[in-house]
Coordinates of C-alpha atoms in Angstrom, one line a residue:
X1 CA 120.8 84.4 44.7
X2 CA 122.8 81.9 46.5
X3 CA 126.6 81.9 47.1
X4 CA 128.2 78.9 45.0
X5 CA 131.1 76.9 46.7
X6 CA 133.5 74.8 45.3
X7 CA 133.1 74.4 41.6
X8 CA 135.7 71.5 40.7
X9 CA 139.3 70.7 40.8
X10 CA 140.3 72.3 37.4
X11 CA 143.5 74.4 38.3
X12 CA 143.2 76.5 35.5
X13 CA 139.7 77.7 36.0
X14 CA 140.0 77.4 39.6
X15 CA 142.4 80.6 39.0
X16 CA 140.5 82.2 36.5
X17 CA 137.2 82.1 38.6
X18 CA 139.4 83.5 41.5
X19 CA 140.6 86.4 39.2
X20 CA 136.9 86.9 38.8
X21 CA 136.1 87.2 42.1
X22 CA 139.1 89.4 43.2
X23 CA 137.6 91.8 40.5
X24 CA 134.0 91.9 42.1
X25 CA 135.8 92.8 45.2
X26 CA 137.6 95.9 44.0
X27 CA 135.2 98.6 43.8
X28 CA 132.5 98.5 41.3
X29 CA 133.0 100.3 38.3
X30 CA 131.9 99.0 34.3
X31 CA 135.8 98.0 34.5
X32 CA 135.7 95.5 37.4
X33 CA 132.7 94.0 36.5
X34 CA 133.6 93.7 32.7
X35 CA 136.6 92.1 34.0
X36 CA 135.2 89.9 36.2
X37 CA 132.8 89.0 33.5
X38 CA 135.7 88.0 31.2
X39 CA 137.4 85.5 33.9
X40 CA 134.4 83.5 35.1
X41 CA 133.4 83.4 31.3
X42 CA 136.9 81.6 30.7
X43 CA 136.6 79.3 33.4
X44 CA 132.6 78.4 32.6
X45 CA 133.4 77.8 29.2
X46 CA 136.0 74.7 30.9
X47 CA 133.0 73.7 32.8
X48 CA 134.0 75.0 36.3
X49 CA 130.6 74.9 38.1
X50 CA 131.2 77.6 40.0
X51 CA 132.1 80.7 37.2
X52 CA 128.9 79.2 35.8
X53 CA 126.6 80.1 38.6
X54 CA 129.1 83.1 38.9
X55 CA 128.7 84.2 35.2
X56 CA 125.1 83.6 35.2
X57 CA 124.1 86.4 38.4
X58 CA 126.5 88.8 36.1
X59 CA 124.6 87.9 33.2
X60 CA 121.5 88.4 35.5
X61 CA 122.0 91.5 37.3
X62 CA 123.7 93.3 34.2
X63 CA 127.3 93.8 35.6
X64 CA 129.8 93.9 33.0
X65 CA 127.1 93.8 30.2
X66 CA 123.1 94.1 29.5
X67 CA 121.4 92.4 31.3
X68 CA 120.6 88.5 29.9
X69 CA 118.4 86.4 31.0
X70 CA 118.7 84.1 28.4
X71 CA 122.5 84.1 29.4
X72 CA 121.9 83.7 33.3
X73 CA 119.4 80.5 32.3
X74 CA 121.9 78.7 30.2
X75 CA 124.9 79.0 32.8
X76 CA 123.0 78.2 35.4
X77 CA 121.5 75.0 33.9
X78 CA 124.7 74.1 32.8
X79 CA 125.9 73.8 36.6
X80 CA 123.0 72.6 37.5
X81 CA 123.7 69.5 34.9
X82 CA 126.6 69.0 36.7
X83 CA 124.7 68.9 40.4
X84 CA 126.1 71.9 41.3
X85 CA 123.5 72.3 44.1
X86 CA 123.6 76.4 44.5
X87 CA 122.3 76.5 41.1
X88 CA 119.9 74.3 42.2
X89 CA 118.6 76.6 44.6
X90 CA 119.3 79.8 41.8
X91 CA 116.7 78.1 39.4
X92 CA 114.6 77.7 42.1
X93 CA 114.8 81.8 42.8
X94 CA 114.5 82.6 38.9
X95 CA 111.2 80.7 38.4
X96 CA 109.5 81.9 41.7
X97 CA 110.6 85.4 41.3
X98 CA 109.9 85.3 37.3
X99 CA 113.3 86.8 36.4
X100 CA 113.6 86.8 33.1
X101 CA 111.3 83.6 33.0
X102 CA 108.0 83.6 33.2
X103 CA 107.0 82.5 36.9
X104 CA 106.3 79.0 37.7
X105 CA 105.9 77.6 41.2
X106 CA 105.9 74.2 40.2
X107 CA 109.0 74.5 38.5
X108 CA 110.8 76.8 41.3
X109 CA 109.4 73.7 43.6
X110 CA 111.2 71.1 41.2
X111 CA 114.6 72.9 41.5
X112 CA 114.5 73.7 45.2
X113 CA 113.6 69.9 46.0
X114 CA 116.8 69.3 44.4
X115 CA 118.9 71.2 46.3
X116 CA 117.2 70.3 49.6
X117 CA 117.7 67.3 48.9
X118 CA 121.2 67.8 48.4
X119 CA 121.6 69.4 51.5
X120 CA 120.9 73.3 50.8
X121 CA 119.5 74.9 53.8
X122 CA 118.0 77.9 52.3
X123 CA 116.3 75.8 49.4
X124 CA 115.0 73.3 52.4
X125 CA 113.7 77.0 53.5
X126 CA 111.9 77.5 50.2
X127 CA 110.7 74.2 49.5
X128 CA 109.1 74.1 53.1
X129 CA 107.6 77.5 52.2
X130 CA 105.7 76.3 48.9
X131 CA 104.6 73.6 51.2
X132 CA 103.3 75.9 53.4
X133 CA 101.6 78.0 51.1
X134 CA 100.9 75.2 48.7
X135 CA 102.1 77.2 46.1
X136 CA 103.7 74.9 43.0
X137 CA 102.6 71.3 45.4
X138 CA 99.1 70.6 46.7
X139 CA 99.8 72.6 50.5
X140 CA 101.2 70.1 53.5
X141 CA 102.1 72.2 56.3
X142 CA 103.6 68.7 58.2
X143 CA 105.5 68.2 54.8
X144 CA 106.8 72.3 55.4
X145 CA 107.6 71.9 58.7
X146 CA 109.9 68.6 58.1
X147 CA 112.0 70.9 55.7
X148 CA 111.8 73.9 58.0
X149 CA 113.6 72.0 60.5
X150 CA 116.3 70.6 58.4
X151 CA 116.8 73.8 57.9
X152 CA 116.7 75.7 61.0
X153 CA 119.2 73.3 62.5
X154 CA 121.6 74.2 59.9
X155 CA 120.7 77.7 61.2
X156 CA 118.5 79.4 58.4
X157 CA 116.8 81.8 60.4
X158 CA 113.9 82.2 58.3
X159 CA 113.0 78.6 58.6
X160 CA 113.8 79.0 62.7
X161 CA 110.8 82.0 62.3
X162 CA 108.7 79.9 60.4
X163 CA 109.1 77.0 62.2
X164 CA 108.0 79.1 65.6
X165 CA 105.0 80.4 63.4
X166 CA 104.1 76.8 62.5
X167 CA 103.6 75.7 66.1
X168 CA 102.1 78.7 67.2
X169 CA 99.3 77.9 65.1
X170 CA 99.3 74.6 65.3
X171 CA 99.8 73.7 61.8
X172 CA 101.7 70.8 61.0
X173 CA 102.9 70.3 64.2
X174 CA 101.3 70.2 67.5
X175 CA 100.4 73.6 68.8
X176 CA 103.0 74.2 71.1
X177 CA 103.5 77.9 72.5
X178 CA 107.1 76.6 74.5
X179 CA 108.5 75.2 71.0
X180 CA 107.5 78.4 69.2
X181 CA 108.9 80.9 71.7
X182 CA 112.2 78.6 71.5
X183 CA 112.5 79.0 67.4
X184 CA 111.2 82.7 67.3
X185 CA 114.4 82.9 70.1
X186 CA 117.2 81.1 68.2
X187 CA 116.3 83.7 65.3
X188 CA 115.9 86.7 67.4
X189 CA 119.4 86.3 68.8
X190 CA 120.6 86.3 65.4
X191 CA 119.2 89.5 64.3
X192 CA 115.7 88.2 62.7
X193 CA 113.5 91.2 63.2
X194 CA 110.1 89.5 62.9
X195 CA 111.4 86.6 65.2
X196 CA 112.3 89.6 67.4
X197 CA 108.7 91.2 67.7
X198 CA 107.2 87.9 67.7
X199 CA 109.0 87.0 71.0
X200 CA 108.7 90.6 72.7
X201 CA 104.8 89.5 71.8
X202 CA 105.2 86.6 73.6
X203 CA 107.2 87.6 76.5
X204 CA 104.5 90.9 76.9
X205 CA 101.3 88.3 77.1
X206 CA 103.0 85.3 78.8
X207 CA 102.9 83.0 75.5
X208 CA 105.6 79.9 75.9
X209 CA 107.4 81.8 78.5
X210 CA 106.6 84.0 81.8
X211 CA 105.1 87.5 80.9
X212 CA 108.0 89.5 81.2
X213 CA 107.0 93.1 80.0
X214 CA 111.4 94.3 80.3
X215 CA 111.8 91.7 78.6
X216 CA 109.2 92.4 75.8
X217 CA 110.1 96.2 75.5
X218 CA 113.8 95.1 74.9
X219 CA 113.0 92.9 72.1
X220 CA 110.5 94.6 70.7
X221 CA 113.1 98.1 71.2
X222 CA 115.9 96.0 69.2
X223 CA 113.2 94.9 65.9
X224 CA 112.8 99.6 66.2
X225 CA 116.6 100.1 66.1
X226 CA 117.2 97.7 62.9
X227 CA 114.0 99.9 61.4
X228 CA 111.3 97.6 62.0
X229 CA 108.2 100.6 63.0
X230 CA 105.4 97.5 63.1
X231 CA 106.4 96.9 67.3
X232 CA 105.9 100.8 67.9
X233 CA 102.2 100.1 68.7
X234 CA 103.0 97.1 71.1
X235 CA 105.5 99.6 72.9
X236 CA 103.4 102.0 73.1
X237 CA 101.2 100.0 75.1
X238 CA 104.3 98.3 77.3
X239 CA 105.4 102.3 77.5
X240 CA 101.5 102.7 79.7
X241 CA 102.6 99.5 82.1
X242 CA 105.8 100.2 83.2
X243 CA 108.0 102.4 85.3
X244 CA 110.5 105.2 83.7
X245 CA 113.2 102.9 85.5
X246 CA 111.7 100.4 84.1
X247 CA 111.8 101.1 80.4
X248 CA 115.1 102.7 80.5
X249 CA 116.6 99.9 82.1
X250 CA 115.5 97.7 79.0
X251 CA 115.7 100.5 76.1
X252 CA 119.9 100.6 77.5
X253 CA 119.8 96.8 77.3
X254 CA 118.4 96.6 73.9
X255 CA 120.7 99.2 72.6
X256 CA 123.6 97.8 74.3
X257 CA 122.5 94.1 72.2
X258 CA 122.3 96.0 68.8
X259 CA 125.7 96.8 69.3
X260 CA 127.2 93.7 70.0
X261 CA 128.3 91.8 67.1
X262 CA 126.0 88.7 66.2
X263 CA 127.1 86.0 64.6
X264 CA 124.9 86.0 61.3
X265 CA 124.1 84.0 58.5
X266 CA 126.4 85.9 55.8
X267 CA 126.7 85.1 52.2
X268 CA 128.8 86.9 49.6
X269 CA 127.4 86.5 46.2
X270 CA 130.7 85.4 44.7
X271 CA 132.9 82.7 46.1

């Protein structure tokens, strides 16, 4: 679920949410968590928006308490009521996932057009996704790839990959292998493993860019080193076209990449 922000300028449950949070932090034991559960209680139950969203992926997940999906829906609807947009994208989660709900694309499309529209990249991900598939909306790929790239300029890597995808195959946008190998690049120098094999892909077959087979066995290397076995085959096949020079020249290159720290898209589930 997503990471709430800034729930409200009550002092009181400002502190009390932080208290919560403090106590996720400490190592996880029935303790923590049961006190964590009793802070952002105290600070939902003055309305802070954020100890609600906070309360409700306790109440979710089971930490502090059985698990309660009743519990998780009410808290999180109560920060939604207040347009507390990561519960906007939260609903949208619970009903596509069917946590505790029964699932219902239409209604996980309601709540993630709500926080799209208020600016959440990863529910302008998911909305763009349900366009794609047409899963909960009648399918617009040109509608999916409008929210995609909202959202990959505000650096959601999985809309960058799907946004690659989309013009790759020339749905919803004009096919266009230079725009797709840019996209599937943005995400692959963030760590996006699919985005990763896509371009080695492209860089072994001269799609959007030059063929480039050190270039292809690096990328594809680095998707292997993060645990990613579906780019074995395709280096298999670079392993029959190159020099021993060759590939350890770009196996040492890819290794030497994994190693260096990325900057990534990191959430913490309380905040």
């Amino acid at each position: 679920m997503n990471s709430p922000r800034d729930g409200g300028d009550d002092t009181a449950a400002a502190g009390d949410n932080s208290r919560g949070i403090i106590a996720t932090e400490a190592p996880e034991t029935a303790k923590t968590m049961t006190e964590a559960h009793k802070w952002f209680q105290k600070a939902a139950r003055r309305g802070y928006a954020s100890a609600e969203l906070n309360l409700a992926v306790l109440s979710l997940a089971g930490w502090g308490m059985r698990p309660n999906s009743g519990e998780a829906l009410y808290w999180l609807h109560a920060a939604a009521q207040q347009g507390y947009a990561p519960a906007f994208f939260d609903l949208g989660i619970v009903y596509l996932e069917g946590c505790g709900v029964h699932r219902d694309y239409a209604e996980a499309f309601r709540w993630f057009e709500k926080g799209a529209i208020a600016g959440d990249a990863a529910a302008q991900t998911n909305l763009g996704y349900l366009y794609d598939q047409g899963s909960g909306v009648a399918q617009n790929r040109s509608e999916a790839a409008q929210w995609y790239r909202r959202a990959a300029d505000g650096g959601e890597l999985r809309a960058q990959y799907n946004l690659g995808d989309l013009y790759l195959r020339g749905e919803g946008v004009p096919h266009d292998e230079s725009a797709a190998f840019a996209w599937f690049h943005k995400a692959a120098l963030e760590g996006h493993a699919e985005a990763r094999i896509m371009l080695g892909s492209m860089y072994a077959a001269g799609r959007g860019t030059p063929a480039d087979s050190a270039a292809a066995y690096m990328w594809l290397s680095l998707a292997v080193l993060q645990g990613d076995s579906r780019a074995n085959a395709q280096l298999d096949v670079l392993r029959s076209q190159m020099t021993i020079e060759q590939i350890m020249e770009a196996t040492g290159r890819a290794r030497s990449l994994a190693q260096t720290p990325l900057r990534q898209l990191q959430q913490s589930l309380f905040h």
